[in-house]
PDB file of C-alpha atoms in Angstrom:
ATOM      1  CA  MET V   1      70.221  17.513  47.759  1.00 48.00           C
ATOM      2  CA  ALA V   2      66.389  18.825  48.511  1.00 49.00           C
ATOM      3  CA  TYR V   3      65.827  14.811  47.362  1.00 49.00           C
ATOM      4  CA  ARG V   4      66.545  14.053  50.058  1.00 49.00           C
ATOM      5  CA  HIS V   5      65.334  16.342  52.673  1.00 45.00           C
ATOM      6  CA  ARG V   6      62.347  15.765  51.713  1.00 50.00           C
ATOM      7  CA  TRP V   7      62.591  11.587  51.850  1.00 49.00           C
ATOM      8  CA  ALA V   8      63.900  12.494  55.193  1.00 48.00           C
ATOM      9  CA  ALA V   9      60.964  14.625  56.171  1.00 46.00           C
ATOM     10  CA  MET V  10      58.961  12.608  54.616  1.00 50.00           C
ATOM     11  CA  LEU V  11      60.117   9.682  56.410  1.00 54.00           C
ATOM     12  CA  LEU V  12      60.177  11.049  59.589  1.00 48.00           C
ATOM     13  CA  LEU V  13      56.357  11.607  59.309  1.00 50.00           C
ATOM     14  CA  ALA V  14      55.438   7.853  58.458  1.00 53.00           C
ATOM     15  CA  LEU V  15      57.496   6.815  61.557  1.00 51.00           C
ATOM     16  CA  ALA V  16      55.913   9.521  63.567  1.00 50.00           C
ATOM     17  CA  ALA V  17      52.149   8.549  62.452  1.00 51.00           C
ATOM     18  CA  ALA V  18      53.422   4.938  62.643  1.00 49.00           C
ATOM     19  CA  ALA V  19      54.199   4.432  65.604  1.00 48.00           C
ATOM     20  CA  THR V  20      51.001   6.510  67.115  1.00 50.00           C
ATOM     21  CA  ASN V  21      49.272   4.551  65.537  1.00 50.00           C
ATOM     22  CA  ALA V  22      50.425   1.491  66.590  1.00 47.00           C
ATOM     23  CA  ARG V  23      50.176   2.394  70.093  1.00 47.00           C
ATOM     24  CA  ALA V  24      46.131   3.093  69.503  1.00 46.00           C
ATOM     25  CA  ALA V  25      46.170  -0.730  67.861  1.00 46.00           C
ATOM     26  CA  SER V  26      44.533  -3.927  70.125  1.00 41.00           C
ATOM     27  CA  THR V  27      47.865  -5.785  68.173  1.00 43.00           C
ATOM     28  CA  PRO V  28      51.250  -6.690  69.615  1.00 42.00           C
ATOM     29  CA  THR V  29      54.247  -5.352  67.427  1.00 40.00           C
ATOM     30  CA  ARG V  30      56.260  -7.860  65.373  1.00 44.00           C
ATOM     31  CA  SER V  31      59.412  -6.813  66.773  1.00 45.00           C
ATOM     32  CA  THR V  32      60.137  -7.875  70.180  1.00 50.00           C
ATOM     33  CA  PRO V  33      61.842  -5.199  72.607  1.00 50.00           C
ATOM     34  CA  GLY V  34      65.252  -5.692  74.146  1.00 70.00           C
ATOM     35  CA  VAL V  35      69.299  -5.776  72.831  1.00 85.00           C
ATOM     36  CA  ILE V  36      71.670  -8.013  72.231  1.00 92.00           C
ATOM     37  CA  ASN V  37      72.459 -10.770  74.684  1.00 91.00           C
ATOM     38  CA  GLY V  38      74.316 -13.512  75.743  1.00 93.00           C
ATOM     39  CA  GLU V  39      72.819 -15.768  72.616  1.00 95.00           C
ATOM     40  CA  ASP V  40      73.113 -12.929  69.457  1.00 96.00           C
ATOM     41  CA  MET V  41      77.503 -13.239  70.881  1.00 96.00           C
ATOM     42  CA  THR V  42      77.354 -16.803  71.484  1.00 96.00           C
ATOM     43  CA  ARG V  43      76.349 -16.455  67.622  1.00 97.00           C
ATOM     44  CA  VAL V  44      79.726 -14.148  66.803  1.00 97.00           C
ATOM     45  CA  ARG V  45      81.820 -15.145  68.606  1.00 97.00           C
ATOM     46  CA  ALA V  46      81.269 -19.175  67.166  1.00 97.00           C
ATOM     47  CA  VAL V  47      81.776 -16.700  63.757  1.00 97.00           C
ATOM     48  CA  GLU V  48      84.766 -15.105  65.294  1.00 96.00           C
ATOM     49  CA  ALA V  49      86.539 -18.297  65.874  1.00 97.00           C
ATOM     50  CA  TRP V  50      86.079 -20.150  62.261  1.00 97.00           C
ATOM     51  CA  LEU V  51      87.519 -16.289  60.555  1.00 95.00           C
ATOM     52  CA  ASP V  52      90.281 -15.557  63.467  1.00 93.00           C
ATOM     53  CA  LYS V  53      91.292 -18.595  64.937  1.00 91.00           C
ATOM     54  CA  GLY V  54      90.556 -21.567  62.496  1.00 92.00           C
ATOM     55  CA  GLY V  55      87.341 -23.262  64.280  1.00 96.00           C
ATOM     56  CA  PRO V  56      84.371 -24.878  62.468  1.00 96.00           C
ATOM     57  CA  PRO V  57      81.839 -22.620  60.220  1.00 97.00           C
ATOM     58  CA  PRO V  58      78.581 -22.273  63.315  1.00 97.00           C
ATOM     59  CA  GLN V  59      76.296 -25.490  62.829  1.00 94.00           C
ATOM     60  CA  SER V  60      73.361 -22.762  61.666  1.00 94.00           C
ATOM     61  CA  TRP V  61      75.282 -21.764  58.412  1.00 98.00           C
ATOM     62  CA  GLU V  62      73.856 -23.660  55.330  1.00 97.00           C
ATOM     63  CA  VAL V  63      77.296 -22.649  52.939  1.00 98.00           C
ATOM     64  CA  LYS V  64      79.628 -23.337  54.680  1.00 97.00           C
ATOM     65  CA  THR V  65      82.331 -23.171  51.285  1.00 97.00           C
ATOM     66  CA  LYS V  66      82.308 -21.982  48.222  1.00 97.00           C
ATOM     67  CA  ALA V  67      80.667 -25.934  46.709  1.00 97.00           C
ATOM     68  CA  ASP V  68      77.579 -24.878  48.787  1.00 97.00           C
ATOM     69  CA  VAL V  69      76.566 -22.099  46.579  1.00 97.00           C
ATOM     70  CA  SER V  70      75.993 -21.789  43.476  1.00 97.00           C
ATOM     71  CA  ILE V  71      77.018 -18.473  42.080  1.00 97.00           C
ATOM     72  CA  GLY V  72      76.187 -16.635  39.241  1.00 96.00           C
ATOM     73  CA  LYS V  73      76.483 -13.210  37.650  1.00 95.00           C
ATOM     74  CA  GLU V  74      77.576  -9.895  39.354  1.00 94.00           C
ATOM     75  CA  LEU V  75      75.128  -7.963  39.811  1.00 91.00           C
ATOM     76  CA  ALA V  76      75.941  -4.863  41.660  1.00 87.00           C
ATOM     77  CA  ARG V  77      80.170  -3.842  41.525  1.00 87.00           C
ATOM     78  CA  GLY V  78      80.400  -0.964  44.495  1.00 81.00           C
ATOM     79  CA  ARG V  79      83.689   0.983  45.313  1.00 80.00           C
ATOM     80  CA  SER V  80      84.448  -1.852  47.726  1.00 85.00           C
ATOM     81  CA  LYS V  81      82.385  -5.095  47.548  1.00 90.00           C
ATOM     82  CA  CYS V  82      81.185  -7.167  44.746  1.00 93.00           C
ATOM     83  CA  VAL V  83      77.398  -8.566  45.046  1.00 95.00           C
ATOM     84  CA  ARG V  84      76.447 -11.796  42.529  1.00 96.00           C
ATOM     85  CA  HIS V  85      73.183 -13.697  41.477  1.00 96.00           C
ATOM     86  CA  GLY V  86      73.486 -16.906  43.214  1.00 97.00           C
ATOM     87  CA  ARG V  87      71.100 -19.907  45.144  1.00 97.00           C
ATOM     88  CA  LEU V  88      71.190 -22.452  47.416  1.00 97.00           C
ATOM     89  CA  GLY V  89      68.772 -24.727  46.592  1.00 94.00           C
ATOM     90  CA  THR V  90      65.930 -23.031  45.149  1.00 95.00           C
ATOM     91  CA  ARG V  91      66.744 -20.448  47.016  1.00 96.00           C
ATOM     92  CA  LYS V  92      67.893 -17.290  45.512  1.00 96.00           C
ATOM     93  CA  VAL V  93      70.400 -15.925  47.554  1.00 97.00           C
ATOM     94  CA  VAL V  94      73.805 -13.142  47.087  1.00 96.00           C
ATOM     95  CA  VAL V  95      76.738 -13.560  46.896  1.00 97.00           C
ATOM     96  CA  VAL V  96      78.948 -10.361  48.479  1.00 97.00           C
ATOM     97  CA  ALA V  97      83.032 -10.156  48.343  1.00 96.00           C
ATOM     98  CA  VAL V  98      85.764  -8.197  48.738  1.00 92.00           C
ATOM     99  CA  CYS V  99      86.523  -5.918  44.928  1.00 88.00           C
ATOM    100  CA  PRO V 100      89.439  -6.347  43.674  1.00 84.00           C
ATOM    101  CA  VAL V 101      92.078  -2.484  44.784  1.00 78.00           C
ATOM    102  CA  SER V 102      93.516  -3.210  41.085  1.00 65.00           C
ATOM    103  CA  ASN V 103      90.639  -1.994  39.668  1.00 45.00           C
ATOM    104  CA  SER V 104      90.955   1.660  41.324  1.00 47.00           C
ATOM    105  CA  SER V 105      93.056   3.293  39.099  1.00 45.00           C
ATOM    106  CA  ALA V 106      94.426   5.634  41.659  1.00 49.00           C
ATOM    107  CA  PHE V 107      95.983   2.743  43.837  1.00 44.00           C
ATOM    108  CA  ALA V 108      98.397   1.689  41.643  1.00 45.00           C
ATOM    109  CA  GLY V 109     101.949   2.286  40.642  1.00 48.00           C
ATOM    110  CA  HIS V 110     104.961   3.452  43.111  1.00 49.00           C
ATOM    111  CA  ASN V 111     105.965   1.539  46.125  1.00 54.00           C
ATOM    112  CA  TYR V 112     104.248   3.957  48.527  1.00 48.00           C
ATOM    113  CA  LYS V 113     100.667   3.536  46.639  1.00 57.00           C
ATOM    114  CA  GLU V 114     101.582   0.113  46.397  1.00 58.00           C
ATOM    115  CA  LEU V 115     101.254   0.689  50.494  1.00 52.00           C
ATOM    116  CA  HIS V 116      98.176   2.773  50.697  1.00 59.00           C
ATOM    117  CA  ALA V 117      96.798  -0.271  48.339  1.00 65.00           C
ATOM    118  CA  ALA V 118      97.247  -2.875  50.798  1.00 74.00           C
ATOM    119  CA  GLY V 119      96.060  -0.626  53.258  1.00 77.00           C
ATOM    120  CA  GLU V 120      92.727   0.120  51.072  1.00 81.00           C
ATOM    121  CA  ALA V 121      92.822  -3.745  51.297  1.00 82.00           C
ATOM    122  CA  LEU V 122      92.487  -4.719  54.662  1.00 84.00           C
ATOM    123  CA  LYS V 123      89.951  -1.738  55.440  1.00 85.00           C
ATOM    124  CA  ARG V 124      87.527  -3.309  52.418  1.00 87.00           C
ATOM    125  CA  ARG V 125      87.448  -6.396  54.381  1.00 90.00           C
ATOM    126  CA  HIS V 126      86.927  -5.645  57.591  1.00 89.00           C
ATOM    127  CA  HIS V 127      84.060  -4.058  57.018  1.00 89.00           C
ATOM    128  CA  LEU V 128      82.755  -7.467  54.761  1.00 93.00           C
ATOM    129  CA  VAL V 129      83.761  -8.742  58.019  1.00 94.00           C
ATOM    130  CA  GLU V 130      81.763  -5.845  59.734  1.00 92.00           C
ATOM    131  CA  GLU V 131      78.687  -6.897  58.272  1.00 94.00           C
ATOM    132  CA  MET V 132      78.619 -10.264  58.494  1.00 96.00           C
ATOM    133  CA  TYR V 133      78.912 -10.026  62.001  1.00 96.00           C
ATOM    134  CA  PHE V 134      75.962  -7.370  61.947  1.00 95.00           C
ATOM    135  CA  LEU V 135      74.146 -10.386  60.024  1.00 97.00           C
ATOM    136  CA  GLU V 136      74.471 -12.805  62.295  1.00 97.00           C
ATOM    137  CA  VAL V 137      74.133 -10.782  65.475  1.00 96.00           C
ATOM    138  CA  LEU V 138      70.799  -9.436  64.632  1.00 96.00           C
ATOM    139  CA  ARG V 139      69.922 -12.965  62.735  1.00 96.00           C
ATOM    140  CA  GLY V 140      65.981 -13.468  62.893  1.00 95.00           C
ATOM    141  CA  ARG V 141      64.974  -9.589  62.910  1.00 96.00           C
ATOM    142  CA  PRO V 142      62.463  -8.005  61.284  1.00 96.00           C
ATOM    143  CA  GLY V 143      64.591  -6.134  58.389  1.00 96.00           C
ATOM    144  CA  ILE V 144      67.379  -8.142  58.575  1.00 97.00           C
ATOM    145  CA  PRO V 145      68.895 -10.381  56.267  1.00 97.00           C
ATOM    146  CA  THR V 146      69.191 -13.857  56.237  1.00 97.00           C
ATOM    147  CA  LEU V 147      72.500 -14.456  55.939  1.00 98.00           C
ATOM    148  CA  ARG V 148      72.690 -18.282  55.583  1.00 98.00           C
ATOM    149  CA  GLY V 149      76.903 -18.857  55.658  1.00 98.00           C
ATOM    150  CA  ALA V 150      79.784 -17.572  54.320  1.00 98.00           C
ATOM    151  CA  PHE V 151      84.189 -18.877  52.853  1.00 97.00           C
ATOM    152  CA  LEU V 152      87.373 -18.002  52.104  1.00 96.00           C
ATOM    153  CA  GLU V 153      89.000 -18.525  49.080  1.00 93.00           C
ATOM    154  CA  ASN V 154      93.142 -18.141  49.089  1.00 90.00           C
ATOM    155  CA  GLY V 155      92.068 -16.001  52.515  1.00 90.00           C
ATOM    156  CA  ASP V 156      89.215 -13.266  50.702  1.00 93.00           C
ATOM    157  CA  LEU V 157      86.372 -13.779  52.313  1.00 96.00           C
ATOM    158  CA  SER V 158      82.876 -14.021  51.137  1.00 97.00           C
ATOM    159  CA  ILE V 159      78.860 -13.558  52.217  1.00 98.00           C
ATOM    160  CA  VAL V 160      75.751 -15.442  50.981  1.00 98.00           C
ATOM    161  CA  VAL V 161      72.958 -13.568  52.202  1.00 97.00           C
ATOM    162  CA  ASP V 162      69.174 -13.915  51.267  1.00 97.00           C
ATOM    163  CA  ASP V 163      68.158 -11.966  48.151  1.00 96.00           C
ATOM    164  CA  CYS V 164      65.268  -9.900  49.780  1.00 95.00           C
ATOM    165  CA  GLY V 165      64.132  -7.517  46.714  1.00 93.00           C
ATOM    166  CA  ALA V 166      64.898  -4.643  45.099  1.00 91.00           C
ATOM    167  CA  ARG V 167      65.622  -1.410  45.882  1.00 91.00           C
ATOM    168  CA  ILE V 168      62.940   0.993  47.141  1.00 93.00           C
ATOM    169  CA  THR V 169      64.441   4.083  44.687  1.00 89.00           C
ATOM    170  CA  GLY V 170      65.816   4.297  41.131  1.00 82.00           C
ATOM    171  CA  VAL V 171      66.318   6.810  38.150  1.00 78.00           C
ATOM    172  CA  ASP V 172      63.791   8.177  35.626  1.00 79.00           C
ATOM    173  CA  ARG V 173      65.809   9.248  32.575  1.00 83.00           C
ATOM    174  CA  LYS V 174      67.853  12.715  33.997  1.00 83.00           C
ATOM    175  CA  ARG V 175      69.482  10.242  36.422  1.00 80.00           C
ATOM    176  CA  GLN V 176      67.012  11.108  39.371  1.00 81.00           C
ATOM    177  CA  PRO V 177      66.387   9.754  42.489  1.00 81.00           C
ATOM    178  CA  ILE V 178      62.618   8.662  41.644  1.00 89.00           C
ATOM    179  CA  ALA V 179      59.946   5.960  44.217  1.00 91.00           C
ATOM    180  CA  SER V 180      60.541   2.316  42.813  1.00 91.00           C
ATOM    181  CA  ASP V 181      56.954   1.467  42.129  1.00 92.00           C
ATOM    182  CA  ALA V 182      56.516  -2.175  43.931  1.00 93.00           C
ATOM    183  CA  TRP V 183      57.513   0.411  46.336  1.00 93.00           C
ATOM    184  CA  ARG V 184      54.898   3.333  45.247  1.00 93.00           C
ATOM    185  CA  ALA V 185      51.906   0.704  45.149  1.00 94.00           C
ATOM    186  CA  PHE V 186      52.941  -0.582  48.800  1.00 95.00           C
ATOM    187  CA  ALA V 187      53.216   2.710  50.346  1.00 93.00           C
ATOM    188  CA  LYS V 188      49.288   4.060  48.097  1.00 94.00           C
ATOM    189  CA  ARG V 189      48.077   0.503  49.377  1.00 95.00           C
ATOM    190  CA  ASP V 190      48.320   0.444  53.158  1.00 96.00           C
ATOM    191  CA  PRO V 191      50.609   3.165  54.100  1.00 94.00           C
ATOM    192  CA  LEU V 192      50.974   2.585  56.932  1.00 95.00           C
ATOM    193  CA  GLY V 193      52.192  -1.261  56.730  1.00 95.00           C
ATOM    194  CA  ALA V 194      54.803   1.196  54.695  1.00 94.00           C
ATOM    195  CA  ALA V 195      55.916   2.945  57.846  1.00 94.00           C
ATOM    196  CA  ARG V 196      55.369   0.349  59.793  1.00 95.00           C
ATOM    197  CA  ALA V 197      57.742  -1.570  57.740  1.00 95.00           C
ATOM    198  CA  LEU V 198      61.179   1.317  58.044  1.00 92.00           C
ATOM    199  CA  LEU V 199      60.126   1.275  61.959  1.00 93.00           C
ATOM    200  CA  GLU V 200      60.962  -2.214  62.685  1.00 95.00           C
ATOM    201  CA  VAL V 201      63.947  -2.049  60.232  1.00 94.00           C
ATOM    202  CA  PHE V 202      65.225   0.648  62.316  1.00 91.00           C
ATOM    203  CA  ARG V 203      63.907  -0.963  65.791  1.00 93.00           C
ATOM    204  CA  SER V 204      66.200  -3.996  64.599  1.00 94.00           C
ATOM    205  CA  VAL V 205      69.317  -1.702  63.362  1.00 93.00           C
ATOM    206  CA  VAL V 206      69.476   0.717  66.102  1.00 90.00           C
ATOM    207  CA  ASP V 207      66.912   0.145  69.121  1.00 90.00           C
ATOM    208  CA  TYR V 208      68.750  -3.728  69.694  1.00 93.00           C
ATOM    209  CA  GLY V 209      71.282  -3.556  67.787  1.00 92.00           C
ATOM    210  CA  GLY V 210      73.113  -0.579  69.445  1.00 91.00           C
ATOM    211  CA  TYR V 211      73.778   0.694  65.388  1.00 91.00           C
ATOM    212  CA  PHE V 212      74.237   3.721  63.850  1.00 85.00           C
ATOM    213  CA  ILE V 213      73.021   4.353  59.883  1.00 82.00           C
ATOM    214  CA  LYS V 214      75.574   6.232  58.189  1.00 78.00           C
ATOM    215  CA  ASP V 215      74.249   6.142  55.086  1.00 75.00           C
ATOM    216  CA  PHE V 216      70.118   7.592  55.732  1.00 76.00           C
ATOM    217  CA  THR V 217      68.898   7.679  52.412  1.00 82.00           C
ATOM    218  CA  PRO V 218      66.231   5.218  50.305  1.00 83.00           C
ATOM    219  CA  HIS V 219      68.578   3.013  48.493  1.00 85.00           C
ATOM    220  CA  GLN V 220      69.671   2.163  51.445  1.00 88.00           C
ATOM    221  CA  PHE V 221      66.254  -0.568  51.277  1.00 93.00           C
ATOM    222  CA  THR V 222      64.898  -3.007  49.607  1.00 94.00           C
ATOM    223  CA  LEU V 223      61.889  -4.525  49.120  1.00 95.00           C
ATOM    224  CA  HIS V 224      60.400  -7.908  49.387  1.00 94.00           C
ATOM    225  CA  GLY V 225      56.798  -8.553  49.638  1.00 92.00           C
ATOM    226  CA  ASN V 226      54.966  -6.238  52.640  1.00 92.00           C
ATOM    227  CA  LYS V 227      58.761  -6.565  53.873  1.00 95.00           C
ATOM    228  CA  LEU V 228      61.795  -3.866  53.782  1.00 95.00           C
ATOM    229  CA  TYR V 229      65.080  -4.725  54.918  1.00 96.00           C
ATOM    230  CA  LEU V 230      68.522  -2.783  54.899  1.00 94.00           C
ATOM    231  CA  VAL V 231      70.448  -3.475  51.777  1.00 89.00           C
ATOM    232  CA  ASP V 232      74.072  -2.644  53.236  1.00 87.00           C
ATOM    233  CA  GLY V 233      74.837  -3.377  57.315  1.00 84.00           C
ATOM    234  CA  PRO V 234      76.608  -0.501  59.319  1.00 82.00           C
ATOM    235  CA  ASP V 235      79.549  -0.761  60.366  1.00 68.00           C
ATOM    236  CA  VAL V 236      78.917   1.341  63.390  1.00 77.00           C
ATOM    237  CA  ALA V 237      77.991   0.357  66.675  1.00 82.00           C
ATOM    238  CA  LEU V 238      77.426   3.015  68.697  1.00 82.00           C
ATOM    239  CA  ASP V 239      75.991   0.794  71.669  1.00 79.00           C
ATOM    240  CA  GLY V 240      75.832  -2.352  73.552  1.00 87.00           C
ATOM    241  CA  PRO V 241      77.795  -5.391  72.990  1.00 91.00           C
ATOM    242  CA  MET V 242      78.749  -5.387  69.846  1.00 92.00           C
ATOM    243  CA  ALA V 243      80.462  -1.985  70.841  1.00 89.00           C
ATOM    244  CA  THR V 244      82.819  -3.761  73.489  1.00 89.00           C
ATOM    245  CA  PHE V 245      82.956  -6.540  70.834  1.00 91.00           C
ATOM    246  CA  LEU V 246      84.573  -4.047  67.903  1.00 89.00           C
ATOM    247  CA  ARG V 247      86.744  -2.200  69.891  1.00 86.00           C
ATOM    248  CA  GLY V 248      88.430  -5.948  71.337  1.00 80.00           C
ATOM    249  CA  ARG V 249      88.624  -6.972  67.880  1.00 77.00           C
ATOM    250  CA  PRO V 250      92.263  -7.158  66.653  1.00 67.00           C
ATOM    251  CA  GLY V 251      93.727  -4.584  64.184  1.00 58.00           C
ATOM    252  CA  PHE V 252      91.299  -2.549  64.890  1.00 55.00           C
ATOM    253  CA  ALA V 253      91.113   0.807  67.519  1.00 46.00           C
ATOM    254  CA  LEU V 254      88.397   3.155  67.657  1.00 46.00           C
ATOM    255  CA  CYS V 255      88.491   6.838  67.500  1.00 39.00           C
ATOM    256  CA  GLY V 256      84.931   7.899  69.239  1.00 39.00           C
ATOM    257  CA  ASN V 257      83.119   4.764  66.877  1.00 43.00           C
ATOM    258  CA  GLN V 258      85.293   5.178  63.943  1.00 46.00           C
ATOM    259  CA  PRO V 259      88.066   2.461  63.339  1.00 44.00           C
ATOM    260  CA  VAL V 260      91.305   4.270  62.766  1.00 42.00           C
ATOM    261  CA  ASP V 261      94.412   2.684  62.143  1.00 42.00           C
ATOM    262  CA  GLY V 262      96.651   2.906  65.954  1.00 43.00           C
ATOM    263  CA  ALA V 263      99.212   6.194  64.052  1.00 41.00           C
ATOM    264  CA  ARG V 264      96.485   8.035  64.118  1.00 39.00           C
ATOM    265  CA  ARG V 265      95.282   6.555  67.110  1.00 38.00           C
ATOM    266  CA  ARG V 266      98.280   8.020  69.117  1.00 36.00           C
ATOM    267  CA  VAL V 267      98.273  11.808  68.078  1.00 35.00           C
ATOM    268  CA  ALA V 268      94.920  12.396  68.077  1.00 36.00           C
ATOM    269  CA  ALA V 269      93.138  13.148  71.157  1.00 36.00           C
ATOM    270  CA  CYS V 270      89.932  10.450  71.002  1.00 35.00           C
ATOM    271  CA  SER V 271      86.007  11.547  72.014  1.00 36.00           C
ATOM    272  CA  ASN V 272      82.953   9.840  72.447  1.00 40.00           C
ATOM    273  CA  ALA V 273      81.515  12.264  69.292  1.00 43.00           C
ATOM    274  CA  LEU V 274      79.204  11.189  66.205  1.00 45.00           C
ATOM    275  CA  PRO V 275      80.812  10.726  63.159  1.00 49.00           C
ATOM    276  CA  SER V 276      79.706  14.187  61.437  1.00 47.00           C
ATOM    277  CA  LEU V 277      77.452  13.535  58.873  1.00 46.00           C
ATOM    278  CA  PRO V 278      74.575  15.801  57.132  1.00 45.00           C
ATOM    279  CA  HIS V 279      71.135  15.587  59.279  1.00 44.00           C
ATOM    280  CA  GLN V 280      68.969  14.394  57.171  1.00 40.00           C
ATOM    281  CA  LYS V 281      71.685  11.165  55.851  1.00 42.00           C
ATOM    282  CA  ALA V 282      72.112   9.499  59.943  1.00 45.00           C
ATOM    283  CA  CYS V 283      69.911   8.045  61.885  1.00 46.00           C
ATOM    284  CA  ARG V 284      70.045   6.592  65.598  1.00 47.00           C
ATOM    285  CA  ALA V 285      68.290   6.283  68.869  1.00 45.00           C
ATOM    286  CA  ALA V 286      67.798   9.149  70.497  1.00 45.00           C
TER     287      ALA V 286
END
């Protein structure tokens, strides 16, 4: 826990320094100010039409079927998502799919647990769908991996995203978090550039996108060259067009800004309060 506090404190100091120097510098900032616009939402609606209404895949997608991408070995497996190496021509990509709930013994067994497993599977799929929308609406923004497309196989969704390097943190021999050699070298060589790279990610996600980063920890970032990228797309949009869009999604009801099922919404009073999170793990615009 102490490490996480140090991480947050150092990051905030770095961002403050970057902001101060950016205002004083004569060069313009790399990201364009603004908010999600009509063109962004048009792309999102095209993805929705493909996913929910049987429409054609968006024309900008390079991957529209499983045959369009070469899928390799498993790269990582979390509680809800499975990530595999992939190739799109000569380009390195990652293929992200929902992990089967049957992998978890907690959901095996009796009928009521099977019903719980079905609900868990739906929840996992919703999270991947939300990540796909996040990547599409922020397409081209600094720090956002490029969504190359998606495909359905037996109704199961997979998304294909650029491989944006390795995480900026690893673990030492005692399994404690430690900065990666690449990130350490970048920060030492160009500390202002490293701080600015972080600031660019937050401008894209929070200021432009209106999203809330719930898991504000170093393992959420990867480094590719001198650019940082967000690993997992946030599933909470607080402000702007995407918040409105997600509230209108079939099968979703938002109490505050968290997806909840319809029954829970009927018995619980809804508020616009933020999710309850440790301060060092949350970042959103003031």
